[in-house]
Tab-separated table of C-alpha atoms in Angstrom:
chain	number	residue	atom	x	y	z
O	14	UNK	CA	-56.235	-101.803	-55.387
O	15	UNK	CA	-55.145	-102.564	-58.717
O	16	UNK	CA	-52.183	-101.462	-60.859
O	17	UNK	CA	-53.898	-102.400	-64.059
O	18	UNK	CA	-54.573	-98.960	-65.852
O	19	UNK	CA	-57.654	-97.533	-65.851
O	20	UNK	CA	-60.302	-96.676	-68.711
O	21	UNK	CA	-63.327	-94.963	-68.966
O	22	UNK	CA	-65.287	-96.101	-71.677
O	23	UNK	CA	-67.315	-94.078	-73.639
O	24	UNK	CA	-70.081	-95.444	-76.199
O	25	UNK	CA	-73.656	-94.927	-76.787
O	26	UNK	CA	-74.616	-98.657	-77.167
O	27	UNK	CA	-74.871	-100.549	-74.205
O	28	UNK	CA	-73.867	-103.886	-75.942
O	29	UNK	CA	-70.422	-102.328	-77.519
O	30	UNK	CA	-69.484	-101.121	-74.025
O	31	UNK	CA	-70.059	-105.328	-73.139
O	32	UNK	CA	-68.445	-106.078	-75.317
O	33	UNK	CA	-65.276	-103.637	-75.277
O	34	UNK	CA	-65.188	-103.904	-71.158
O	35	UNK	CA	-65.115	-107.816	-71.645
O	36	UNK	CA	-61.813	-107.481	-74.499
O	37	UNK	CA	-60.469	-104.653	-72.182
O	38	UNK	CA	-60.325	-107.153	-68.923
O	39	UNK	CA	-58.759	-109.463	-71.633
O	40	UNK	CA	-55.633	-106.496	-72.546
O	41	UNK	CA	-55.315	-105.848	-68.731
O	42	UNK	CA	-57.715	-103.082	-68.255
O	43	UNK	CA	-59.382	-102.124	-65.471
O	44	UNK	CA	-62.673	-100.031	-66.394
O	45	UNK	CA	-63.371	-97.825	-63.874
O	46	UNK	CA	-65.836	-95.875	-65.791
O	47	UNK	CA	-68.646	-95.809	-68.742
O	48	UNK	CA	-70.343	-93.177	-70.329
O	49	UNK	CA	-73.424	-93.365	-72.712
O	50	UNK	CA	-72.782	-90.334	-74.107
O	51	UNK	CA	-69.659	-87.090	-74.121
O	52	UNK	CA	-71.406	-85.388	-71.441
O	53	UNK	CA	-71.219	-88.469	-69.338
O	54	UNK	CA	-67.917	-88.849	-70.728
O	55	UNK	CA	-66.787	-85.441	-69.731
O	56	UNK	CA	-68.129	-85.531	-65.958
O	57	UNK	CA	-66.904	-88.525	-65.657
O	58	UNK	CA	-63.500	-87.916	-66.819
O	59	UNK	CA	-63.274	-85.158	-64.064
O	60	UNK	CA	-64.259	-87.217	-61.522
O	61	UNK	CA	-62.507	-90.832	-62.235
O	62	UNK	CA	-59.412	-89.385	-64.014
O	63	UNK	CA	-58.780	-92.625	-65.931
O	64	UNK	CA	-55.447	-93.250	-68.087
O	65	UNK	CA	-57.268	-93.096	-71.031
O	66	UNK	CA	-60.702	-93.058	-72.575
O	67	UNK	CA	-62.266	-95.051	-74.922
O	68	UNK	CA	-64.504	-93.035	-76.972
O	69	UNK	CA	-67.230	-93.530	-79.906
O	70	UNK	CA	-67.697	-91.173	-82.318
O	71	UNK	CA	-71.533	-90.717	-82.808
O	72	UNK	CA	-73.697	-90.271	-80.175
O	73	UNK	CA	-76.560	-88.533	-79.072
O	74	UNK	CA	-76.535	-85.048	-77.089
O	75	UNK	CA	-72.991	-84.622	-77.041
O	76	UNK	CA	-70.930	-86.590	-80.133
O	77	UNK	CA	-67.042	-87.591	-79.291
O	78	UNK	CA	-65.723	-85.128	-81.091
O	79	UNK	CA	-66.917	-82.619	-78.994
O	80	UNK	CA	-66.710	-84.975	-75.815
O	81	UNK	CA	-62.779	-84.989	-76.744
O	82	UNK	CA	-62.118	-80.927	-77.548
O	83	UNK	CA	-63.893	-80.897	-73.815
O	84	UNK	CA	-61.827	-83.268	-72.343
O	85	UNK	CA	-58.741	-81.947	-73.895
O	86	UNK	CA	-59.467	-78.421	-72.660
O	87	UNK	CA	-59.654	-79.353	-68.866
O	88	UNK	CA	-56.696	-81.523	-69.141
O	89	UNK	CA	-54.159	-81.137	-71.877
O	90	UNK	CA	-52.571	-84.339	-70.973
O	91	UNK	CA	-55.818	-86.511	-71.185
O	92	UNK	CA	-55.143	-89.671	-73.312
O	93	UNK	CA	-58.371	-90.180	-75.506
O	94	UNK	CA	-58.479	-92.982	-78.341
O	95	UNK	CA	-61.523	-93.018	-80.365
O	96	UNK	CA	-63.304	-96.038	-81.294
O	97	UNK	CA	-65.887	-95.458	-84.064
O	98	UNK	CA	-67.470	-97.793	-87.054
O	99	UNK	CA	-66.996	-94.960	-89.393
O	100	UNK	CA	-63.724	-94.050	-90.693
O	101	UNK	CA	-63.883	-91.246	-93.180
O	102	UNK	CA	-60.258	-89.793	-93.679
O	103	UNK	CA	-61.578	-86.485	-92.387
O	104	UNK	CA	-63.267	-87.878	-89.048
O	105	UNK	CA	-59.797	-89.762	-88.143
O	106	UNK	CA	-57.590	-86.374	-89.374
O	107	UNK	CA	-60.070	-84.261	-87.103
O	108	UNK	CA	-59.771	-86.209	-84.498
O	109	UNK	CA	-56.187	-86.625	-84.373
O	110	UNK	CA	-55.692	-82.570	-84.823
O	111	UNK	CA	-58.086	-81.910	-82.210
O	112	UNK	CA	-55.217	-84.455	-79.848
O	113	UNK	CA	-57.186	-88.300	-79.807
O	114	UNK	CA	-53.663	-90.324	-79.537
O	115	UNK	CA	-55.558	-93.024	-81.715
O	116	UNK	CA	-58.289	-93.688	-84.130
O	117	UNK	CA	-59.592	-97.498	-83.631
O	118	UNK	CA	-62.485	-98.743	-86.197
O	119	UNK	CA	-65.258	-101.566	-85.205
O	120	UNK	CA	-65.553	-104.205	-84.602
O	121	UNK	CA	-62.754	-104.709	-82.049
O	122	UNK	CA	-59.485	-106.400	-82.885
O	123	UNK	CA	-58.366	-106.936	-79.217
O	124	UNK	CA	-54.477	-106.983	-80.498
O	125	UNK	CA	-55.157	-103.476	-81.655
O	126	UNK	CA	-56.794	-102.090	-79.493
O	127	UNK	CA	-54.418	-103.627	-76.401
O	128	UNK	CA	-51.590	-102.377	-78.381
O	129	UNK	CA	-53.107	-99.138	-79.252
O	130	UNK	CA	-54.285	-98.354	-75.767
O	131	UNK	CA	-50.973	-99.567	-73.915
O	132	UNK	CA	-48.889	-97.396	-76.106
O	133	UNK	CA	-51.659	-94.340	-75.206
O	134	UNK	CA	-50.788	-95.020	-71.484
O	135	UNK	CA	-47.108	-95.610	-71.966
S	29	UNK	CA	-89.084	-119.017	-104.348
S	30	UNK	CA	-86.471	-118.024	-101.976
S	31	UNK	CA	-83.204	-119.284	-101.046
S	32	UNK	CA	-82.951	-121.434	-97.795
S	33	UNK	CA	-80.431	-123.571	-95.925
S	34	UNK	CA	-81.104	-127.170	-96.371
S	35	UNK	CA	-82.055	-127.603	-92.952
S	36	UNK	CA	-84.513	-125.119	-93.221
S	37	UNK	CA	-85.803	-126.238	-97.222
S	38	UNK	CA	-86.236	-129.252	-95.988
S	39	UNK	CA	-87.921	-128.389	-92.548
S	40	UNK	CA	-90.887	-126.434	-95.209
S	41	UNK	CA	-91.307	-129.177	-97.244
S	42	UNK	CA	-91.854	-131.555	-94.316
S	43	UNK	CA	-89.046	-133.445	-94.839
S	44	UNK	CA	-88.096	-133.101	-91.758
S	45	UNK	CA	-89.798	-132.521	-88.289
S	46	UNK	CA	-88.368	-129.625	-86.010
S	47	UNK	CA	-87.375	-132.230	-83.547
S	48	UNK	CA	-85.554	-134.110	-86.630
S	49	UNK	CA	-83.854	-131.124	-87.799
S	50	UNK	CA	-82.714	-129.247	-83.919
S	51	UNK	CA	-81.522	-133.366	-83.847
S	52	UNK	CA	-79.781	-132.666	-86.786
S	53	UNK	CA	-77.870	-129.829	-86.227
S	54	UNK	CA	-76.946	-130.833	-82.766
S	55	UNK	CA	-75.292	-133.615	-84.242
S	56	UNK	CA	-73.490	-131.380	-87.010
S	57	UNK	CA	-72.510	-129.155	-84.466
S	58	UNK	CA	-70.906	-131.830	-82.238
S	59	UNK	CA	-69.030	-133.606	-85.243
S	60	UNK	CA	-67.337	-130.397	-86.138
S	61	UNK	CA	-65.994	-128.414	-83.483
S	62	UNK	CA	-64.800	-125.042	-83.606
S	63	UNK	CA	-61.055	-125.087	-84.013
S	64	UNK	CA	-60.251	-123.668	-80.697
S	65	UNK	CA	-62.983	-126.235	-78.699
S	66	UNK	CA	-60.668	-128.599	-80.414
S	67	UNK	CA	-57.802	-126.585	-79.324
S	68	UNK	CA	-58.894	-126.442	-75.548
S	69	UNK	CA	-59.808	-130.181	-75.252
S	70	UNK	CA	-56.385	-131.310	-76.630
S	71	UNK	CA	-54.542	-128.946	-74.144
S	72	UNK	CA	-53.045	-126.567	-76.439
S	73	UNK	CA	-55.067	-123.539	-75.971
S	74	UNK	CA	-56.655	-122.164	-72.393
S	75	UNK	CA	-60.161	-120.421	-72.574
S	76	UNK	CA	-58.782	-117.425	-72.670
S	77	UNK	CA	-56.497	-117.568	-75.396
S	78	UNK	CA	-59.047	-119.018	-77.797
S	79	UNK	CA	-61.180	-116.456	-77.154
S	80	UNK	CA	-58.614	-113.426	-77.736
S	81	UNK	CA	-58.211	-115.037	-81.232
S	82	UNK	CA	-61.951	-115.969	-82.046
S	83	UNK	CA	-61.967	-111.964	-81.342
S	84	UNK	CA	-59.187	-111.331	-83.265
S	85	UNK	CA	-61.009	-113.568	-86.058
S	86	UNK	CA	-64.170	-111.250	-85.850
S	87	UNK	CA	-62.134	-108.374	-86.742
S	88	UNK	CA	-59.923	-109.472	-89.321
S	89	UNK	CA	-61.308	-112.102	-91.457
S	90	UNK	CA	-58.460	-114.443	-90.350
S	91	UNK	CA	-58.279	-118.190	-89.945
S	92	UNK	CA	-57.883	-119.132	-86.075
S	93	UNK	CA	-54.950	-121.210	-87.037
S	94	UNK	CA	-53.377	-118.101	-88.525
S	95	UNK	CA	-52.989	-116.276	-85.838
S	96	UNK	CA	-52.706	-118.291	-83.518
S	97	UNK	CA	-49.153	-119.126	-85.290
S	98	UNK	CA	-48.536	-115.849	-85.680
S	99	UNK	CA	-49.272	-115.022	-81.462
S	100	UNK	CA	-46.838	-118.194	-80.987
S	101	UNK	CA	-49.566	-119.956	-79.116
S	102	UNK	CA	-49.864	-122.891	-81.395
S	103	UNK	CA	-47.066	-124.489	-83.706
S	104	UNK	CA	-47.362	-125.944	-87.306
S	105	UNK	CA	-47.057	-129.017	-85.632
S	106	UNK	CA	-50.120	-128.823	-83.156
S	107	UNK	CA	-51.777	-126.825	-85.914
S	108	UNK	CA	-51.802	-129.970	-88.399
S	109	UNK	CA	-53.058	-132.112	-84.848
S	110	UNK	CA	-56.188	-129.599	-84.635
S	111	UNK	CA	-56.762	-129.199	-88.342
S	112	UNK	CA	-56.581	-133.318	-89.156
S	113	UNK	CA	-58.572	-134.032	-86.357
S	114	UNK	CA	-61.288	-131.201	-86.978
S	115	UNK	CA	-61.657	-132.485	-90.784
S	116	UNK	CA	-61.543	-136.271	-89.752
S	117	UNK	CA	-64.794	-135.511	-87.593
S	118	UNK	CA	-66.584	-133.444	-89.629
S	119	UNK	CA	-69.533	-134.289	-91.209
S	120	UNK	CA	-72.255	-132.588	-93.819
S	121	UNK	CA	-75.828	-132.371	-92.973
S	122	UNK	CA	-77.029	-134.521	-95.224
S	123	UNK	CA	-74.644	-137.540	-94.120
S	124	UNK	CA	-76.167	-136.979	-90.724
S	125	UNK	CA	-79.362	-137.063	-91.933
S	126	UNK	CA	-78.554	-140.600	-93.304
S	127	UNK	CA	-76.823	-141.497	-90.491
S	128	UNK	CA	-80.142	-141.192	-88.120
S	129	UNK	CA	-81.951	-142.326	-90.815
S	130	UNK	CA	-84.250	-139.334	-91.466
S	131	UNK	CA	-83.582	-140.260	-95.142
S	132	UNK	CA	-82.111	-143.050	-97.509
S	133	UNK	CA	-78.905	-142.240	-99.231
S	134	UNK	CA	-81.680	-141.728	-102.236
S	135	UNK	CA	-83.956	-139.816	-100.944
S	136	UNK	CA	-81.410	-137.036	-99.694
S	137	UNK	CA	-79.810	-137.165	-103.450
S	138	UNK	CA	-83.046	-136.080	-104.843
S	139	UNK	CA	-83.460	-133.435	-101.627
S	140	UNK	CA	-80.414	-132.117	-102.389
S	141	UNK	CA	-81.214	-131.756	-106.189
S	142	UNK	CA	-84.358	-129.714	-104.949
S	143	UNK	CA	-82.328	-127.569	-103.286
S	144	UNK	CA	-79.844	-126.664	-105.475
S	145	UNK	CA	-82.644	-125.684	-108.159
S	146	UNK	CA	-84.383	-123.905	-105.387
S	147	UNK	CA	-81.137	-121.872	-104.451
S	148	UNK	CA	-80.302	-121.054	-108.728
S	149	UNK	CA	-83.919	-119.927	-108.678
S	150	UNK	CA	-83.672	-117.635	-105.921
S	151	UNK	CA	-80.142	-116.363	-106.860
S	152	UNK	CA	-81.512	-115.903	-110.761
S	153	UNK	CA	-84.792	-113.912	-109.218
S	154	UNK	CA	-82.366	-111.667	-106.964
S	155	UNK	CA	-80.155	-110.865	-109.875
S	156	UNK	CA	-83.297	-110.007	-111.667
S	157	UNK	CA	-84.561	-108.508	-109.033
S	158	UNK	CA	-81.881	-105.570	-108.258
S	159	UNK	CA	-80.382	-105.228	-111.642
S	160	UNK	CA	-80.475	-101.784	-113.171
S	161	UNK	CA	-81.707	-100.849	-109.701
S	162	UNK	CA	-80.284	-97.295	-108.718
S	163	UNK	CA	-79.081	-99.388	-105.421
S	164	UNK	CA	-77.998	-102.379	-107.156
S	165	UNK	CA	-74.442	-101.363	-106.113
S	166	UNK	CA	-74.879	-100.426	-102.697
S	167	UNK	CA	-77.601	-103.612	-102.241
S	168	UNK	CA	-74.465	-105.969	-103.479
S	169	UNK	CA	-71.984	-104.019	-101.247
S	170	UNK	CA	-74.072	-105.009	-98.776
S	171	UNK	CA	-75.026	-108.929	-99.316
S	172	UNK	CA	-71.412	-109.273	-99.085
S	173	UNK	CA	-70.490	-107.236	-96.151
S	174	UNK	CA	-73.377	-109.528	-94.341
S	175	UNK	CA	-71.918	-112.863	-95.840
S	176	UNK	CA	-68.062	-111.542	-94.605
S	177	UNK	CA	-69.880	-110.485	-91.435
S	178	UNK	CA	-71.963	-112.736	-90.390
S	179	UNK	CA	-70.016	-115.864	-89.352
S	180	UNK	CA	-67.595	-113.610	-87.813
S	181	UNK	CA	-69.946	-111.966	-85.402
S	182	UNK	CA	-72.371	-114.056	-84.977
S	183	UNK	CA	-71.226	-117.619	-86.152
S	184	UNK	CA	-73.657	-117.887	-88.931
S	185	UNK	CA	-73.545	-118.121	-92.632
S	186	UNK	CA	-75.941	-115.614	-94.211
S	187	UNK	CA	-77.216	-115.407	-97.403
S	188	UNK	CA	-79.747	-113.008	-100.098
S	189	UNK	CA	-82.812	-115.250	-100.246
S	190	UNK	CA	-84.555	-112.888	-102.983
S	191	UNK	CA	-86.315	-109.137	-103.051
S	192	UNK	CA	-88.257	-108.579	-99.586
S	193	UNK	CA	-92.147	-108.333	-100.086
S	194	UNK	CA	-94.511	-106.780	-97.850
S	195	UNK	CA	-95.511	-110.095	-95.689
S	196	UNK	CA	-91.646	-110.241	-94.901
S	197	UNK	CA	-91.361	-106.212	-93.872
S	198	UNK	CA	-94.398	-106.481	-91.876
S	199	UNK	CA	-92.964	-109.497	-89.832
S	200	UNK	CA	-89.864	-107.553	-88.875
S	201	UNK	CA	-91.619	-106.619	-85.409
S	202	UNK	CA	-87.937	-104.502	-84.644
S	203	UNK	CA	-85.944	-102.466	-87.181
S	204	UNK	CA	-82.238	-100.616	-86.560
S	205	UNK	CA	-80.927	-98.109	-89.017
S	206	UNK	CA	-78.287	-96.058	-89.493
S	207	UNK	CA	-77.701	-93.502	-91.956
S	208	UNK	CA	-75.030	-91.173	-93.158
S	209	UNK	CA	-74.761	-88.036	-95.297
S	210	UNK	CA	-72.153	-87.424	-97.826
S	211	UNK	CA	-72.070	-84.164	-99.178
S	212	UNK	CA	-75.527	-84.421	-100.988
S	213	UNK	CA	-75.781	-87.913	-100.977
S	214	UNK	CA	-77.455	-90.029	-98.089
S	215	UNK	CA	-76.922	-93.718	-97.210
S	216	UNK	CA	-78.882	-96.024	-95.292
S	217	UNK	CA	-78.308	-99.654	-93.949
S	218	UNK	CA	-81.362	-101.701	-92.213
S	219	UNK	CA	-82.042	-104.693	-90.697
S	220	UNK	CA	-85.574	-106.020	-89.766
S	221	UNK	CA	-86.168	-109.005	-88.191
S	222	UNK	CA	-88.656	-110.976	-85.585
S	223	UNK	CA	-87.604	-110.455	-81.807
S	224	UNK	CA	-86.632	-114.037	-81.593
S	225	UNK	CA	-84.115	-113.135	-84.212
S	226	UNK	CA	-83.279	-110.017	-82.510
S	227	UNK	CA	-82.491	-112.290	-79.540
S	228	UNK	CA	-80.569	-114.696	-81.059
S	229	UNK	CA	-78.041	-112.178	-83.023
S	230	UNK	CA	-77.549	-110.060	-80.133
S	231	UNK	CA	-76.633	-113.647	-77.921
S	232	UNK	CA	-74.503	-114.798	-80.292
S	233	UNK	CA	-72.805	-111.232	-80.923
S	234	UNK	CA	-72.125	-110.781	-77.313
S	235	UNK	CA	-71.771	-114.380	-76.363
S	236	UNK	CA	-74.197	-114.304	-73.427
S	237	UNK	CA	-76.619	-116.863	-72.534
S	238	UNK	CA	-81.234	-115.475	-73.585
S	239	UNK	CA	-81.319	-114.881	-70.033
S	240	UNK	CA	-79.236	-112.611	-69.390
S	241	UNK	CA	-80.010	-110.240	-72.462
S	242	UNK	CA	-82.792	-108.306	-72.171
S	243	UNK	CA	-84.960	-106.579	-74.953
S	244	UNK	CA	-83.501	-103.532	-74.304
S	245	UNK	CA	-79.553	-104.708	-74.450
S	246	UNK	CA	-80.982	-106.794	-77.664
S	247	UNK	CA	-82.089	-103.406	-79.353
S	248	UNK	CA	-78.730	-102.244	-79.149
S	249	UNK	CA	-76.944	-105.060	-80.241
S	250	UNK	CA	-78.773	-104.905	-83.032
S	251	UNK	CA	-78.232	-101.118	-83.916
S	252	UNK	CA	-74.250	-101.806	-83.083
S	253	UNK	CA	-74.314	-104.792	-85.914
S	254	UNK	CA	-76.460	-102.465	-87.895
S	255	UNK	CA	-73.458	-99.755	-87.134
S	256	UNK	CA	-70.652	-102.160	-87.964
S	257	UNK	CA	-72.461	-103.239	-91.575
S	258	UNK	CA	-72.305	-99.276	-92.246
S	259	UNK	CA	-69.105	-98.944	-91.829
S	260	UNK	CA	-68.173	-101.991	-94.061
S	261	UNK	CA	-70.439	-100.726	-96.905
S	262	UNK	CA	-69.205	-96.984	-96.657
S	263	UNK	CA	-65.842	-98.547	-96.534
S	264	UNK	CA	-66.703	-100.446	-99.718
S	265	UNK	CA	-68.784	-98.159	-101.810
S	266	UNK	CA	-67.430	-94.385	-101.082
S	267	UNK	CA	-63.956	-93.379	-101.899
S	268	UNK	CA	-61.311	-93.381	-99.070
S	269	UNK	CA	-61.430	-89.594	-99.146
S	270	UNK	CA	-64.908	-89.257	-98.763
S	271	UNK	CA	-66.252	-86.721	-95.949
S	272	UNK	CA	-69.686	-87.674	-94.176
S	273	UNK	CA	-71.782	-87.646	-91.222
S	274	UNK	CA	-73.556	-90.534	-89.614
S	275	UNK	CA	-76.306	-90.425	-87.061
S	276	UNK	CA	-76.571	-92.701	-84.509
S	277	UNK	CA	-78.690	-96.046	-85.218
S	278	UNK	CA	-82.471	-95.909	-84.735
S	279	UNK	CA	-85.021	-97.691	-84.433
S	280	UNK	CA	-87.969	-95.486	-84.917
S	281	UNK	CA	-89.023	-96.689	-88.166
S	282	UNK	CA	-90.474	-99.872	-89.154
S	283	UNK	CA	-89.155	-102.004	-91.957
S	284	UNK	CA	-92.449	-101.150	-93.504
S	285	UNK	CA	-92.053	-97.383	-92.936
S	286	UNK	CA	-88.232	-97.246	-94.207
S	287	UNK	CA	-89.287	-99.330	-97.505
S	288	UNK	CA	-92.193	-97.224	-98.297
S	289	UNK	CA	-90.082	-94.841	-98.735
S	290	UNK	CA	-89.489	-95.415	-102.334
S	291	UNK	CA	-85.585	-94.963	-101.889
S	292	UNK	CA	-84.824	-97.782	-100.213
S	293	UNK	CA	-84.133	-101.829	-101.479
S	294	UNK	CA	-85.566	-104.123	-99.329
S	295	UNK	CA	-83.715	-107.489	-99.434
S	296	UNK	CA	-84.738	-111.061	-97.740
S	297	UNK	CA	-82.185	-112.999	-95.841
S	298	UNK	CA	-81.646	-116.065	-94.311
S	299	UNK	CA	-78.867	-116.913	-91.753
S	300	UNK	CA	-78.962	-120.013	-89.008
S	301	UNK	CA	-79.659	-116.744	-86.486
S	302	UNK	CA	-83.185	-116.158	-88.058
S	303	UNK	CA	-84.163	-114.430	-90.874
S	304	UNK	CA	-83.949	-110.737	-91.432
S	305	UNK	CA	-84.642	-107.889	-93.690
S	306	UNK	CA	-81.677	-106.155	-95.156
S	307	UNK	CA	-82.449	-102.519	-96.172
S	308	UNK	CA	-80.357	-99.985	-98.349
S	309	UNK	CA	-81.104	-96.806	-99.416
């Protein structure tokens, strides 16, 4: 059992989700989850109802855009911050009117994103 | 003529041996440890810590000592311990080379002269090389992103060693690219390099030992650095309210295939991971 709180992490590249599972352990994470794409994501989130999901923006099939309107329409309350390279104005207002708590850009800063994703879960 | 790292200049003209040069660099490495291996061995610093900041460092552009003042993990005081006893050890790669006695004191000051017209060649051929180029801007955007980058991710300078040519596409034997649209406009950022360069960026970026990275995990490390470069130049070269799309990275097409192109600037590179083929378009 842990009390840590729980992500599901969501990214297409198997090395960022290394990477960000590693830095999450750092913040006091516990990852219960990961998902190479927002179908994953979406299943996934049904089944492991984490406190909050870590999701990239581009990805094959289904992006994390539409990963998140999916999430948010099963649960309302689902905490989802987004973690992308890109960060066009219009991707982070889109995302943050479709109900991501967050917007995070790559690469990582740990502080951030252990700030970021503590305050999600708060 | 393209610009190298000594190590490496002197390593082509037989200055050195391989042995003399890994020798070398061992040496270098050892006489100027990172700032939180200092850290660590004096007590001041657990594992853990240093890495949160060398992490912090990768995304920030930050000096270790910075912040590790500002997470109150290290005082001024234990700050000017590290920092005097990190520039009291360090040494240049030439001194070491003198030191083993690869060279005279002499013989490196005419190396080193070689080098230095070597590197104004290569920069003045570069310059040539993109100016008046339709990517000239995005080309520069990205030099820099990779010299800001580089030692950050992967701990290794990086630096434009001239125009690619087609023995240094065809060499790339792996190739990640990512592109994005902008209204009308399309962007694309490449790199190209040997698998043994592959390997070696994708070790360093996630900090796990060749064996336990496999081809497949190296791929994607490569399309994620590939990834993060994008988003520097976009952030760099479009305006803050710019809309666009990006597609995942790929790595369908060759070097080769994405310079042929015609709409694409191939550029040659050199960084202590291997050397690679930076592509813009």
């Amino acid at each position: 059992m842990t009390s840590r709180p729980t992500v599901l992490l969501c990214d297409d590249s198997r090395a960022l989700r290394m990477l960000a599972a590693r830095q999450l352990d750092d913040c006091g994470f516990h990852v219960v989850g990961e998902a190479g794409n927002g179908h994953e994501a979406v299943s996934q989130y049904q089944a492991l109802k984490p406190d909050v999901v870590l999701m990239d923006l581009v990805m094959p099939e289904c992006d994390g855009k539409q990963a998140l309107g999916r999430i948010l329409a099963q649960d309302p309350g689902a905490r989802v911050v987004i973690l992308s390279s890109l960060g066009a104005q219009s991707d982070i207002e889109e995302c943050l009117k479709l109900g991501a708590r967050s917007y995070l850009q790559k690469p990582i800063d740990p502080e951030v994103m252990d700030r970021v994703l503590h305050e999600a879960v708060a | 003529m393209a610009a190298k790292f000594l190590g490496q200049f002197l390593l082509e003209r037989g200055t050195l041996t391989p042995a003399q040069l890994l020798a070398a660099l061992d040496a270098q490495r050892a006489s100027n440890p990172l700032l939180g291996e200092l850290a660590i061995h004096h007590g001041m610093l657990d594992a853990s810590q240093a890495r949160r900041i060398n992490e912090r460092q990768r995304a920030e552009d930050r000096r270790f000592g910075d912040i590790a003042l500002e997470m109150g993990w290290l005082s001024e005081g234990q700050l000017d311990v590290l920092l005097t006893a990190q520039k009291k050890g360090r040494k240049l790669f030439g001194q070491i080379l003198v030191e083993q006695g690869v060279l005279t004191a002499e013989q490196l000051e005419t190396e080193l002269a070689a080098h230095r017209r070597d590197l104004d060649e290569a920069n003045h051929a570069l310059a040539l090389g993109i100016a008046g180029h339709p990517l000239a801007d995005v080309a520069t955007s990205a030099i820099r992103v990779c010299n800001r980058l580089f030692p950050r991710l992967l701990g290794s300078q990086c630096q434009a060693a001239g125009i690619a040519h087609d023995a240094a596409l065809e060499a790339c034997e792996v190739t990640a690219h990512v592109r994005i649209a902008s209204g009308s406009d399309a962007m694309l950022v490449g790199v190209g390099c040997s698998r043994a360069t592959m390997q070696a960026m994708a070790c360093a970026l996630l900090s796990l030992p060749a064996e336990q990275c496999d081809d497949e995990l190296a791929v994607d490390a490569l399309g994620e650095l590939v990834n993060v470069l994008m988003g520097y130049v976009v952030r760099d070269t479009l305006p803050d309210d710019a809309a666009y799309r990006a597609q995942p990275p790929s790595t369908r097409l060759s070097a080769a295939d994405l310079a042929a192109t015609g709409r694409t600037l191939a550029l040659a590179m050199a960084s202590q991971r291997g050397d690679f083929v930076l592509i813009v378009g």
